[in-house]
Amino acid sequence: MPEEDWPLLATILPNRIISRPIHVNPHAQRYLTPKNGQFATVIYVDDHGEELLDDAEAAASRIELRLAWGLFDPPGNGLGLNRDLDPVWQGLSRIQHAEVLVISQHPEMHAKDGVVSISTQEVDRLRRAFNRVTTNGRKLIRQTKHGIVHDDVLTRLDPERFRRIVRVNPPLVEVRREGAKQTAARERTERRSSVQAVRKQLSELVTEAPQELMQLHAEIERVTLANMIGAFKAKLAGKLTESHWQTFFEQNKFVLSMAFARPVELTHTQFHAKGSTLTGAGAQIGDFLFKECGQALAIVEIKTPETALLQGAAYRGQDVFGPNSELSGAVTQVLFQQSELRQRWMTHVNDNLALRLSGADVVKCVVVAGRLPTDSSKLRSFEVFRNACKDVDIVTFDELLAKLEFLEMQLTPKPEPDLF
């Protein structure tokens, strides 16, 4: 090829080398085509600052000296990234409209206006990682081949001496490109496997890493509580029926336990304090029956967050508001269930062995309904009314949420102070 037809391979500037890498094997079909895919221009920024040269051979030698070792091919090989680094430009080619690759001594990385910039240190880190993969891959391939000879030949020639190798993992790694669904499914499987692995090793972890195990336990409790709070808030945002709330509290008994000062356990849901007649009328059915650590019981009546606690209009003047019929009706109903439970105590004990360790002397009543009034006058009227209900505790939904959030705050570790 005449010299005037030679392609421009590189432009040398004091602070950079602008190369246009090409294939230089004249016997190959891809001769003179771009070497690094869609990156027809590869710029190496080194801020060298040396004076420019007029001689082409001297310039080629200068380029070879200035280029980062192990990353680029020399001018005689068409410049561009080393063949072992093909995965770098192939991976970066997935960036849309990328045409120029800049490899710089500066650490900043960006992809903008068709230019992809990556640091020399990052490319060198990738080079070393690729070398490790290649070395490990060759070792794995060699071991796999020896294993095939061992299993297919030696075990048949001398079965007593050469036992078949038990393979725990596949002999080679299978690389697959995952979609979003496959990634999510794999991550779920890995998380379950991690949990199962910890459960199987609990007895060893108790003695080997007790502090880490306690920290893990505390973190699990905190995350579980945070999820419960999130679910509670989501339900508070919607207008759900009483049956929905009863199901939620049945599945999350811990939330209802916040209404009590002492530990409790759920004994019954939808319990019958009083049976019905032959026509099905007259039954007294309570939402929840809890048992405390001693002999005390507690009846819990569930309403909804939208339940009105007070009358809309003031009873006298502008400051006194009477209880809404929904609230007063719930209070009366739970007191009636308490009375029926006491009157028929012996019948209930005979029918339910779980009640034999309890007694009818102390049967508390709890009503969960509404939200705290925001108006100061209504809030005062509500507080006066519920504090006058000596046999019934009235707890609002937002108060249960506040207790959960307070507990979460106490479980969250405090950041360590910065001593410097």
CSV table of C-alpha atoms in Angstrom, one decimal:
chain,number,residue,atom,x,y,z
A,1,MET,CA,0.0,0.0,0.0
A,2,PRO,CA,1.5,3.4,-0.9
A,3,GLU,CA,2.4,5.6,2.0
A,4,GLU,CA,-0.1,8.2,1.1
A,5,ASP,CA,-2.9,5.6,1.5
A,6,TRP,CA,-1.9,4.6,5.0
A,7,PRO,CA,-4.7,5.0,7.5
A,8,LEU,CA,-4.2,7.5,10.3
A,9,LEU,CA,-3.4,5.3,13.4
A,10,ALA,CA,-2.8,7.9,16.1
A,11,THR,CA,-2.5,11.6,16.9
A,12,ILE,CA,0.0,12.5,19.6
A,13,LEU,CA,-0.6,15.5,21.8
A,14,PRO,CA,1.3,16.6,24.9
A,15,ASN,CA,-1.4,15.3,27.3
A,16,ARG,CA,-3.0,12.6,25.3
A,17,ILE,CA,-2.8,10.0,22.5
A,18,ILE,CA,-5.7,9.8,20.2
A,19,SER,CA,-5.7,6.4,18.5
A,20,ARG,CA,-7.9,4.8,15.9
A,21,PRO,CA,-7.2,1.1,16.5
A,22,ILE,CA,-7.4,-1.2,13.5
A,23,HIS,CA,-6.6,-4.8,12.6
A,24,VAL,CA,-3.2,-4.9,10.9
A,25,ASN,CA,-3.0,-8.5,9.7
A,26,PRO,CA,-3.1,-8.2,5.9
A,27,HIS,CA,-4.1,-11.8,5.5
A,28,ALA,CA,-7.2,-11.5,7.6
A,29,GLN,CA,-10.6,-10.6,6.2
A,30,ARG,CA,-11.0,-7.9,8.9
A,31,TYR,CA,-7.8,-6.1,7.8
A,32,LEU,CA,-7.9,-2.3,8.5
A,33,THR,CA,-11.3,-2.6,10.2
A,34,PRO,CA,-11.9,-1.1,13.7
A,35,LYS,CA,-10.3,-3.2,16.3
A,36,ASN,CA,-12.4,-2.3,19.4
A,37,GLY,CA,-15.9,-2.6,18.0
A,38,GLN,CA,-17.9,0.6,17.9
A,39,PHE,CA,-15.2,2.5,19.7
A,40,ALA,CA,-13.4,3.7,16.5
A,41,THR,CA,-11.5,6.2,18.7
A,42,VAL,CA,-9.6,5.3,21.8
A,43,ILE,CA,-8.0,8.2,23.7
A,44,TYR,CA,-5.4,7.7,26.4
A,45,VAL,CA,-5.0,10.7,28.7
A,46,ASP,CA,-1.7,10.8,30.6
A,47,ASP,CA,-0.8,14.5,31.0
A,48,HIS,CA,2.7,13.6,30.0
A,49,GLY,CA,3.6,17.1,28.8
A,50,GLU,CA,6.5,16.1,26.5
A,51,GLU,CA,7.4,18.0,23.3
A,52,LEU,CA,6.1,16.7,20.0
A,53,LEU,CA,8.1,14.7,17.6
A,54,ASP,CA,8.3,15.0,13.8
A,55,ASP,CA,9.7,11.6,13.0
A,56,ALA,CA,7.1,8.8,12.6
A,57,GLU,CA,9.4,6.0,14.0
A,58,ALA,CA,10.4,8.1,17.0
A,59,ALA,CA,6.7,8.9,17.6
A,60,ALA,CA,5.8,5.2,17.5
A,61,SER,CA,8.4,4.5,20.1
A,62,ARG,CA,7.2,7.4,22.2
A,63,ILE,CA,3.6,6.1,22.0
A,64,GLU,CA,4.7,2.6,23.1
A,65,LEU,CA,6.6,4.1,26.1
A,66,ARG,CA,3.7,6.4,27.1
A,67,LEU,CA,0.9,3.8,27.0
A,68,ALA,CA,0.0,2.1,30.3
A,69,TRP,CA,1.7,-1.2,30.5
A,70,GLY,CA,-0.4,-4.3,29.9
A,71,LEU,CA,-3.5,-2.4,28.7
A,72,PHE,CA,-2.7,-1.4,25.1
A,73,ASP,CA,-1.3,-3.1,22.0
A,74,PRO,CA,1.8,-1.4,20.5
A,75,PRO,CA,1.5,0.6,17.3
A,76,GLY,CA,2.9,-2.3,15.3
A,77,ASN,CA,-0.2,-4.3,16.4
A,78,GLY,CA,-2.7,-1.6,15.5
A,79,LEU,CA,-2.9,0.0,19.0
A,80,GLY,CA,-6.2,-0.3,20.9
A,81,LEU,CA,-6.9,-2.4,24.0
A,82,ASN,CA,-5.0,-5.6,24.5
A,83,ARG,CA,-6.8,-8.7,23.3
A,84,ASP,CA,-7.2,-9.9,26.9
A,85,LEU,CA,-9.2,-6.8,27.6
A,86,ASP,CA,-11.8,-7.4,24.8
A,87,PRO,CA,-14.5,-8.0,27.5
A,88,VAL,CA,-14.0,-4.3,28.6
A,89,TRP,CA,-14.9,-2.6,25.3
A,90,GLN,CA,-17.4,-5.3,24.5
A,91,GLY,CA,-19.2,-4.6,27.8
A,92,LEU,CA,-19.0,-0.8,27.4
A,93,SER,CA,-20.4,-1.2,23.9
A,94,ARG,CA,-23.8,-1.9,25.6
A,95,ILE,CA,-24.0,1.8,26.4
A,96,GLN,CA,-26.1,3.4,23.7
A,97,HIS,CA,-24.5,5.7,21.2
A,98,ALA,CA,-21.0,5.2,22.7
A,99,GLU,CA,-18.3,5.9,20.1
A,100,VAL,CA,-15.3,7.2,21.9
A,101,LEU,CA,-13.5,5.4,24.7
A,102,VAL,CA,-11.3,7.6,27.0
A,103,ILE,CA,-8.8,5.9,29.4
A,104,SER,CA,-7.4,8.4,31.7
A,105,GLN,CA,-5.2,8.8,34.7
A,106,HIS,CA,-8.0,10.7,36.4
A,107,PRO,CA,-10.3,8.6,38.6
A,108,GLU,CA,-13.7,10.0,37.3
A,109,MET,CA,-15.9,7.7,35.3
A,110,HIS,CA,-18.8,8.9,33.1
A,111,ALA,CA,-20.7,8.2,30.0
A,112,LYS,CA,-22.0,11.2,28.2
A,113,ASP,CA,-22.6,12.4,24.6
A,114,GLY,CA,-21.2,9.2,23.1
A,115,VAL,CA,-18.0,9.4,25.2
A,116,VAL,CA,-17.3,6.7,27.8
A,117,SER,CA,-14.5,7.6,30.2
A,118,ILE,CA,-12.9,5.1,32.6
A,119,SER,CA,-9.7,5.4,34.7
A,120,THR,CA,-6.5,3.6,34.0
A,121,GLN,CA,-6.5,2.2,37.5
A,122,GLU,CA,-10.0,0.6,36.9
A,123,VAL,CA,-8.9,-1.0,33.6
A,124,ASP,CA,-5.8,-2.4,35.2
A,125,ARG,CA,-7.9,-3.7,38.1
A,126,LEU,CA,-10.1,-5.5,35.5
A,127,ARG,CA,-7.0,-6.8,33.7
A,128,ARG,CA,-5.7,-8.4,36.9
A,129,ALA,CA,-9.2,-9.8,37.7
A,130,PHE,CA,-9.4,-11.3,34.2
A,131,ASN,CA,-6.0,-12.9,34.7
A,132,ARG,CA,-7.2,-14.5,37.9
A,133,VAL,CA,-10.3,-15.8,36.2
A,134,THR,CA,-8.2,-17.3,33.4
A,135,THR,CA,-5.7,-18.9,35.8
A,136,ASN,CA,-8.6,-20.4,37.9
A,137,GLY,CA,-10.4,-21.5,34.8
A,138,ARG,CA,-7.4,-23.3,33.5
A,139,LYS,CA,-6.9,-25.0,36.9
A,140,LEU,CA,-10.6,-26.0,37.0
A,141,ILE,CA,-10.5,-27.3,33.4
A,142,ARG,CA,-7.3,-29.3,34.2
A,143,GLN,CA,-8.9,-30.8,37.4
A,144,THR,CA,-12.1,-31.6,35.5
A,145,LYS,CA,-10.2,-33.4,32.8
A,146,HIS,CA,-8.2,-35.4,35.4
A,147,GLY,CA,-11.5,-36.2,37.1
A,148,ILE,CA,-13.0,-37.5,33.9
A,149,VAL,CA,-10.0,-39.8,33.4
A,150,HIS,CA,-10.2,-40.9,37.0
A,151,ASP,CA,-14.0,-41.7,36.9
A,152,ASP,CA,-14.2,-43.1,33.4
A,153,VAL,CA,-10.9,-45.1,33.2
A,154,LEU,CA,-9.1,-45.6,36.5
A,155,THR,CA,-12.2,-46.7,38.5
A,156,ARG,CA,-12.8,-49.4,35.9
A,157,LEU,CA,-9.2,-50.6,35.8
A,158,ASP,CA,-8.7,-50.8,39.6
A,159,PRO,CA,-12.0,-50.1,41.4
A,160,GLU,CA,-10.5,-51.0,44.8
A,161,ARG,CA,-7.8,-48.4,44.6
A,162,PHE,CA,-9.5,-45.7,42.6
A,163,ARG,CA,-12.9,-44.7,44.1
A,164,ARG,CA,-15.3,-42.6,42.1
A,165,ILE,CA,-15.1,-38.9,42.9
A,166,VAL,CA,-18.2,-37.4,44.4
A,167,ARG,CA,-18.9,-34.1,42.7
A,168,VAL,CA,-20.6,-31.6,44.9
A,169,ASN,CA,-20.6,-28.8,42.3
A,170,PRO,CA,-20.8,-29.0,38.5
A,171,PRO,CA,-17.4,-29.4,36.9
A,172,LEU,CA,-17.6,-26.1,35.0
A,173,VAL,CA,-19.3,-22.8,35.6
A,174,GLU,CA,-22.4,-22.2,33.4
A,175,VAL,CA,-22.8,-18.5,32.5
A,176,ARG,CA,-26.4,-17.3,31.8
A,177,ARG,CA,-27.8,-13.9,31.4
A,178,GLU,CA,-30.7,-13.4,33.8
A,179,GLY,CA,-33.8,-11.4,33.3
A,180,ALA,CA,-35.5,-9.5,36.1
A,181,LYS,CA,-37.8,-12.4,37.1
A,182,GLN,CA,-34.9,-14.9,37.1
A,183,THR,CA,-32.8,-12.6,39.2
A,184,ALA,CA,-35.5,-12.1,41.7
A,185,ALA,CA,-36.2,-15.8,41.9
A,186,ARG,CA,-32.5,-16.6,42.3
A,187,GLU,CA,-32.1,-14.0,45.0
A,188,ARG,CA,-35.1,-15.3,46.9
A,189,THR,CA,-33.7,-18.8,46.8
A,190,GLU,CA,-30.3,-17.6,48.0
A,191,ARG,CA,-31.9,-15.7,50.9
A,192,ARG,CA,-33.8,-18.8,51.9
A,193,SER,CA,-30.7,-20.9,51.7
A,194,SER,CA,-28.8,-18.4,53.9
A,195,VAL,CA,-31.6,-18.6,56.5
A,196,GLN,CA,-31.6,-22.4,56.5
A,197,ALA,CA,-27.8,-22.4,56.8
A,198,VAL,CA,-28.0,-20.2,59.9
A,199,ARG,CA,-30.7,-22.3,61.5
A,200,LYS,CA,-28.7,-25.5,61.0
A,201,GLN,CA,-25.7,-24.0,62.7
A,202,LEU,CA,-27.5,-22.3,65.6
A,203,SER,CA,-26.0,-24.7,68.2
A,204,GLU,CA,-22.5,-23.9,67.0
A,205,LEU,CA,-23.1,-20.2,66.6
A,206,VAL,CA,-24.3,-19.9,70.2
A,207,THR,CA,-20.9,-20.9,71.5
A,208,GLU,CA,-18.6,-19.7,68.7
A,209,ALA,CA,-20.2,-16.3,68.0
A,210,PRO,CA,-22.8,-15.4,70.7
A,211,GLN,CA,-22.5,-11.7,70.3
A,212,GLU,CA,-22.9,-11.7,66.5
A,213,LEU,CA,-25.9,-14.1,67.0
A,214,MET,CA,-27.5,-11.7,69.5
A,215,GLN,CA,-27.0,-8.8,67.1
A,216,LEU,CA,-28.5,-10.8,64.3
A,217,HIS,CA,-31.5,-11.7,66.4
A,218,ALA,CA,-32.0,-8.0,67.4
A,219,GLU,CA,-31.8,-6.9,63.8
A,220,ILE,CA,-34.3,-9.5,62.7
A,221,GLU,CA,-36.7,-8.3,65.4
A,222,ARG,CA,-36.2,-4.7,64.3
A,223,VAL,CA,-36.8,-5.4,60.6
A,224,THR,CA,-39.8,-7.6,61.4
A,225,LEU,CA,-41.2,-4.8,63.5
A,226,ALA,CA,-40.5,-2.2,60.7
A,227,ASN,CA,-42.4,-4.4,58.2
A,228,MET,CA,-45.3,-4.8,60.7
A,229,ILE,CA,-45.4,-1.0,61.1
A,230,GLY,CA,-45.4,-0.5,57.4
A,231,ALA,CA,-48.3,-2.9,57.0
A,232,PHE,CA,-50.2,-1.2,59.8
A,233,LYS,CA,-49.7,2.2,58.2
A,234,ALA,CA,-50.9,0.9,54.8
A,235,LYS,CA,-54.1,-0.4,56.3
A,236,LEU,CA,-54.7,2.8,58.2
A,237,ALA,CA,-54.6,4.7,54.9
A,238,GLY,CA,-57.5,2.6,53.6
A,239,LYS,CA,-61.0,2.4,54.9
A,240,LEU,CA,-61.2,-1.3,55.9
A,241,THR,CA,-64.1,-3.1,57.6
A,242,GLU,CA,-64.1,-4.5,61.1
A,243,SER,CA,-63.6,-8.0,59.7
A,244,HIS,CA,-60.5,-6.9,57.9
A,245,TRP,CA,-59.0,-5.4,61.1
A,246,GLN,CA,-60.0,-8.5,63.1
A,247,THR,CA,-58.1,-10.7,60.6
A,248,PHE,CA,-55.1,-8.3,60.7
A,249,PHE,CA,-54.9,-8.4,64.5
A,250,GLU,CA,-55.3,-12.1,64.5
A,251,GLN,CA,-52.3,-12.5,62.2
A,252,ASN,CA,-50.4,-9.8,64.1
A,253,LYS,CA,-51.3,-10.5,67.7
A,254,PHE,CA,-48.2,-8.5,68.8
A,255,VAL,CA,-49.9,-5.2,67.7
A,256,LEU,CA,-52.8,-5.8,70.0
A,257,SER,CA,-50.5,-6.8,72.9
A,258,MET,CA,-49.4,-3.1,72.9
A,259,ALA,CA,-52.8,-2.3,74.5
A,260,PHE,CA,-51.7,-4.1,77.7
A,261,ALA,CA,-49.2,-3.3,80.4
A,262,ARG,CA,-48.4,-7.0,81.0
A,263,PRO,CA,-47.6,-9.9,78.7
A,264,VAL,CA,-50.7,-11.6,77.2
A,265,GLU,CA,-51.5,-14.5,74.9
A,266,LEU,CA,-54.5,-14.9,72.6
A,267,THR,CA,-56.9,-17.6,73.9
A,268,HIS,CA,-59.9,-17.3,71.5
A,269,THR,CA,-61.1,-15.3,68.6
A,270,GLN,CA,-64.9,-14.8,68.0
A,271,PHE,CA,-65.7,-16.4,71.4
A,272,HIS,CA,-69.2,-16.8,72.6
A,273,ALA,CA,-69.8,-15.2,76.0
A,274,LYS,CA,-73.4,-16.1,75.6
A,275,GLY,CA,-74.9,-18.8,73.4
A,276,SER,CA,-77.8,-18.2,71.0
A,277,THR,CA,-81.4,-19.4,71.2
A,278,LEU,CA,-82.9,-22.0,68.9
A,279,THR,CA,-83.7,-19.2,66.4
A,280,GLY,CA,-80.0,-18.0,66.5
A,281,ALA,CA,-80.8,-14.8,68.3
A,282,GLY,CA,-79.3,-13.4,71.6
A,283,ALA,CA,-75.7,-14.6,71.1
A,284,GLN,CA,-73.0,-12.4,72.6
A,285,ILE,CA,-69.8,-12.9,70.5
A,286,GLY,CA,-66.6,-11.2,71.4
A,287,ASP,CA,-63.8,-10.4,69.0
A,288,PHE,CA,-60.8,-11.5,71.1
A,289,LEU,CA,-60.2,-13.1,74.5
A,290,PHE,CA,-56.7,-12.7,75.9
A,291,LYS,CA,-55.1,-14.3,79.0
A,292,GLU,CA,-52.5,-12.6,81.1
A,293,CYS,CA,-49.7,-14.4,82.9
A,294,GLY,CA,-51.8,-14.7,86.1
A,295,GLN,CA,-55.5,-15.5,86.2
A,296,ALA,CA,-56.8,-12.3,84.6
A,297,LEU,CA,-58.6,-12.3,81.3
A,298,ALA,CA,-59.2,-9.5,78.8
A,299,ILE,CA,-62.0,-9.0,76.3
A,300,VAL,CA,-61.0,-6.9,73.2
A,301,GLU,CA,-63.6,-5.3,71.0
A,302,ILE,CA,-62.4,-4.1,67.6
A,303,LYS,CA,-63.9,-1.3,65.7
A,304,THR,CA,-62.3,0.7,62.8
A,305,PRO,CA,-60.0,3.8,62.6
A,306,GLU,CA,-63.0,5.6,61.1
A,307,THR,CA,-65.2,5.0,64.1
A,308,ALA,CA,-66.4,8.4,65.4
A,309,LEU,CA,-65.4,8.8,69.1
A,310,LEU,CA,-67.5,11.9,69.9
A,311,GLN,CA,-70.7,13.6,68.8
A,312,GLY,CA,-70.3,16.1,66.0
A,313,ALA,CA,-72.0,18.9,67.9
A,314,ALA,CA,-71.1,20.1,71.3
A,315,TYR,CA,-73.4,19.1,74.2
A,316,ARG,CA,-73.1,22.3,76.2
A,317,GLY,CA,-71.5,25.5,74.9
A,318,GLN,CA,-68.5,24.8,72.7
A,319,ASP,CA,-66.2,22.7,74.9
A,320,VAL,CA,-68.2,19.6,76.0
A,321,PHE,CA,-68.7,16.8,73.5
A,322,GLY,CA,-70.5,13.6,74.4
A,323,PRO,CA,-69.4,10.1,73.3
A,324,ASN,CA,-70.6,9.0,69.9
A,325,SER,CA,-73.1,6.2,69.9
A,326,GLU,CA,-70.6,3.9,68.1
A,327,LEU,CA,-68.2,4.3,71.0
A,328,SER,CA,-70.7,4.1,73.8
A,329,GLY,CA,-72.3,1.1,72.1
A,330,ALA,CA,-69.0,-0.7,71.9
A,331,VAL,CA,-68.3,0.0,75.6
A,332,THR,CA,-71.7,-1.3,76.6
A,333,GLN,CA,-71.3,-4.4,74.5
A,334,VAL,CA,-67.9,-5.3,75.9
A,335,LEU,CA,-69.3,-4.8,79.5
A,336,PHE,CA,-72.2,-7.0,78.6
A,337,GLN,CA,-69.9,-9.7,77.4
A,338,GLN,CA,-67.9,-9.4,80.6
A,339,SER,CA,-71.1,-9.9,82.6
A,340,GLU,CA,-72.2,-12.9,80.6
A,341,LEU,CA,-68.7,-14.5,80.8
A,342,ARG,CA,-68.8,-14.3,84.6
A,343,GLN,CA,-72.4,-15.6,84.9
A,344,ARG,CA,-71.7,-18.6,82.7
A,345,TRP,CA,-68.1,-19.2,84.0
A,346,MET,CA,-68.5,-22.8,85.1
A,347,THR,CA,-70.0,-23.7,81.8
A,348,HIS,CA,-67.2,-22.1,79.9
A,349,VAL,CA,-64.5,-23.8,82.1
A,350,ASN,CA,-66.1,-27.2,81.5
A,351,ASP,CA,-66.2,-26.6,77.7
A,352,ASN,CA,-62.6,-25.1,77.5
A,353,LEU,CA,-59.7,-26.6,79.4
A,354,ALA,CA,-57.6,-23.5,78.6
A,355,LEU,CA,-59.7,-21.4,81.0
A,356,ARG,CA,-59.2,-23.6,84.0
A,357,LEU,CA,-56.0,-21.7,85.0
A,358,SER,CA,-57.9,-18.4,84.8
A,359,GLY,CA,-60.6,-16.9,86.9
A,360,ALA,CA,-63.7,-14.8,86.5
A,361,ASP,CA,-62.7,-12.4,89.2
A,362,VAL,CA,-60.7,-10.2,86.9
A,363,VAL,CA,-62.0,-9.8,83.4
A,364,LYS,CA,-60.7,-6.7,81.8
A,365,CYS,CA,-62.3,-4.9,78.8
A,366,VAL,CA,-60.6,-3.1,75.9
A,367,VAL,CA,-62.1,-1.3,73.0
A,368,VAL,CA,-59.9,-0.4,70.0
A,369,ALA,CA,-61.6,2.3,68.0
A,370,GLY,CA,-61.0,5.5,66.1
A,371,ARG,CA,-58.2,8.0,66.2
A,372,LEU,CA,-57.3,10.7,68.7
A,373,PRO,CA,-59.2,13.9,68.1
A,374,THR,CA,-57.0,16.7,66.8
A,375,ASP,CA,-59.3,19.5,68.2
A,376,SER,CA,-58.2,20.4,71.7
A,377,SER,CA,-61.7,20.6,73.1
A,378,LYS,CA,-62.7,17.3,71.6
A,379,LEU,CA,-59.5,15.7,72.8
A,380,ARG,CA,-60.2,16.9,76.4
A,381,SER,CA,-63.7,15.6,76.3
A,382,PHE,CA,-62.5,12.2,75.0
A,383,GLU,CA,-59.8,11.9,77.7
A,384,VAL,CA,-62.3,12.8,80.4
A,385,PHE,CA,-64.8,10.2,79.1
A,386,ARG,CA,-62.3,7.3,78.7
A,387,ASN,CA,-60.7,7.9,82.1
A,388,ALA,CA,-64.1,7.8,83.7
A,389,CYS,CA,-64.7,4.3,82.2
A,390,LYS,CA,-63.0,2.5,85.0
A,391,ASP,CA,-63.8,-1.0,83.7
A,392,VAL,CA,-63.0,-0.4,80.0
A,393,ASP,CA,-59.8,0.7,78.4
A,394,ILE,CA,-60.3,2.7,75.2
A,395,VAL,CA,-57.3,2.7,72.9
A,396,THR,CA,-57.2,4.4,69.5
A,397,PHE,CA,-55.5,2.9,66.4
A,398,ASP,CA,-53.0,5.7,66.2
A,399,GLU,CA,-52.0,5.1,69.8
A,400,LEU,CA,-51.2,1.5,68.9
A,401,LEU,CA,-49.1,2.7,66.0
A,402,ALA,CA,-47.3,5.2,68.2
A,403,LYS,CA,-46.4,2.4,70.7
A,404,LEU,CA,-45.0,0.3,67.8
A,405,GLU,CA,-42.9,3.2,66.5
A,406,PHE,CA,-41.6,4.0,70.0
A,407,LEU,CA,-40.5,0.4,70.3
A,408,GLU,CA,-38.8,0.5,66.9
A,409,MET,CA,-36.9,3.6,67.9
A,410,GLN,CA,-35.7,1.9,71.1
A,411,LEU,CA,-34.6,-1.2,69.1
A,412,THR,CA,-32.7,0.9,66.5
A,413,PRO,CA,-29.0,1.1,67.5
A,414,LYS,CA,-27.8,4.6,68.2
A,415,PRO,CA,-25.0,5.8,65.9
A,416,GLU,CA,-21.6,5.8,67.5
A,417,PRO,CA,-20.2,9.3,68.1
A,418,ASP,CA,-17.4,10.5,65.9
A,419,LEU,CA,-14.4,10.9,68.0
A,420,PHE,CA,-12.4,12.7,65.4
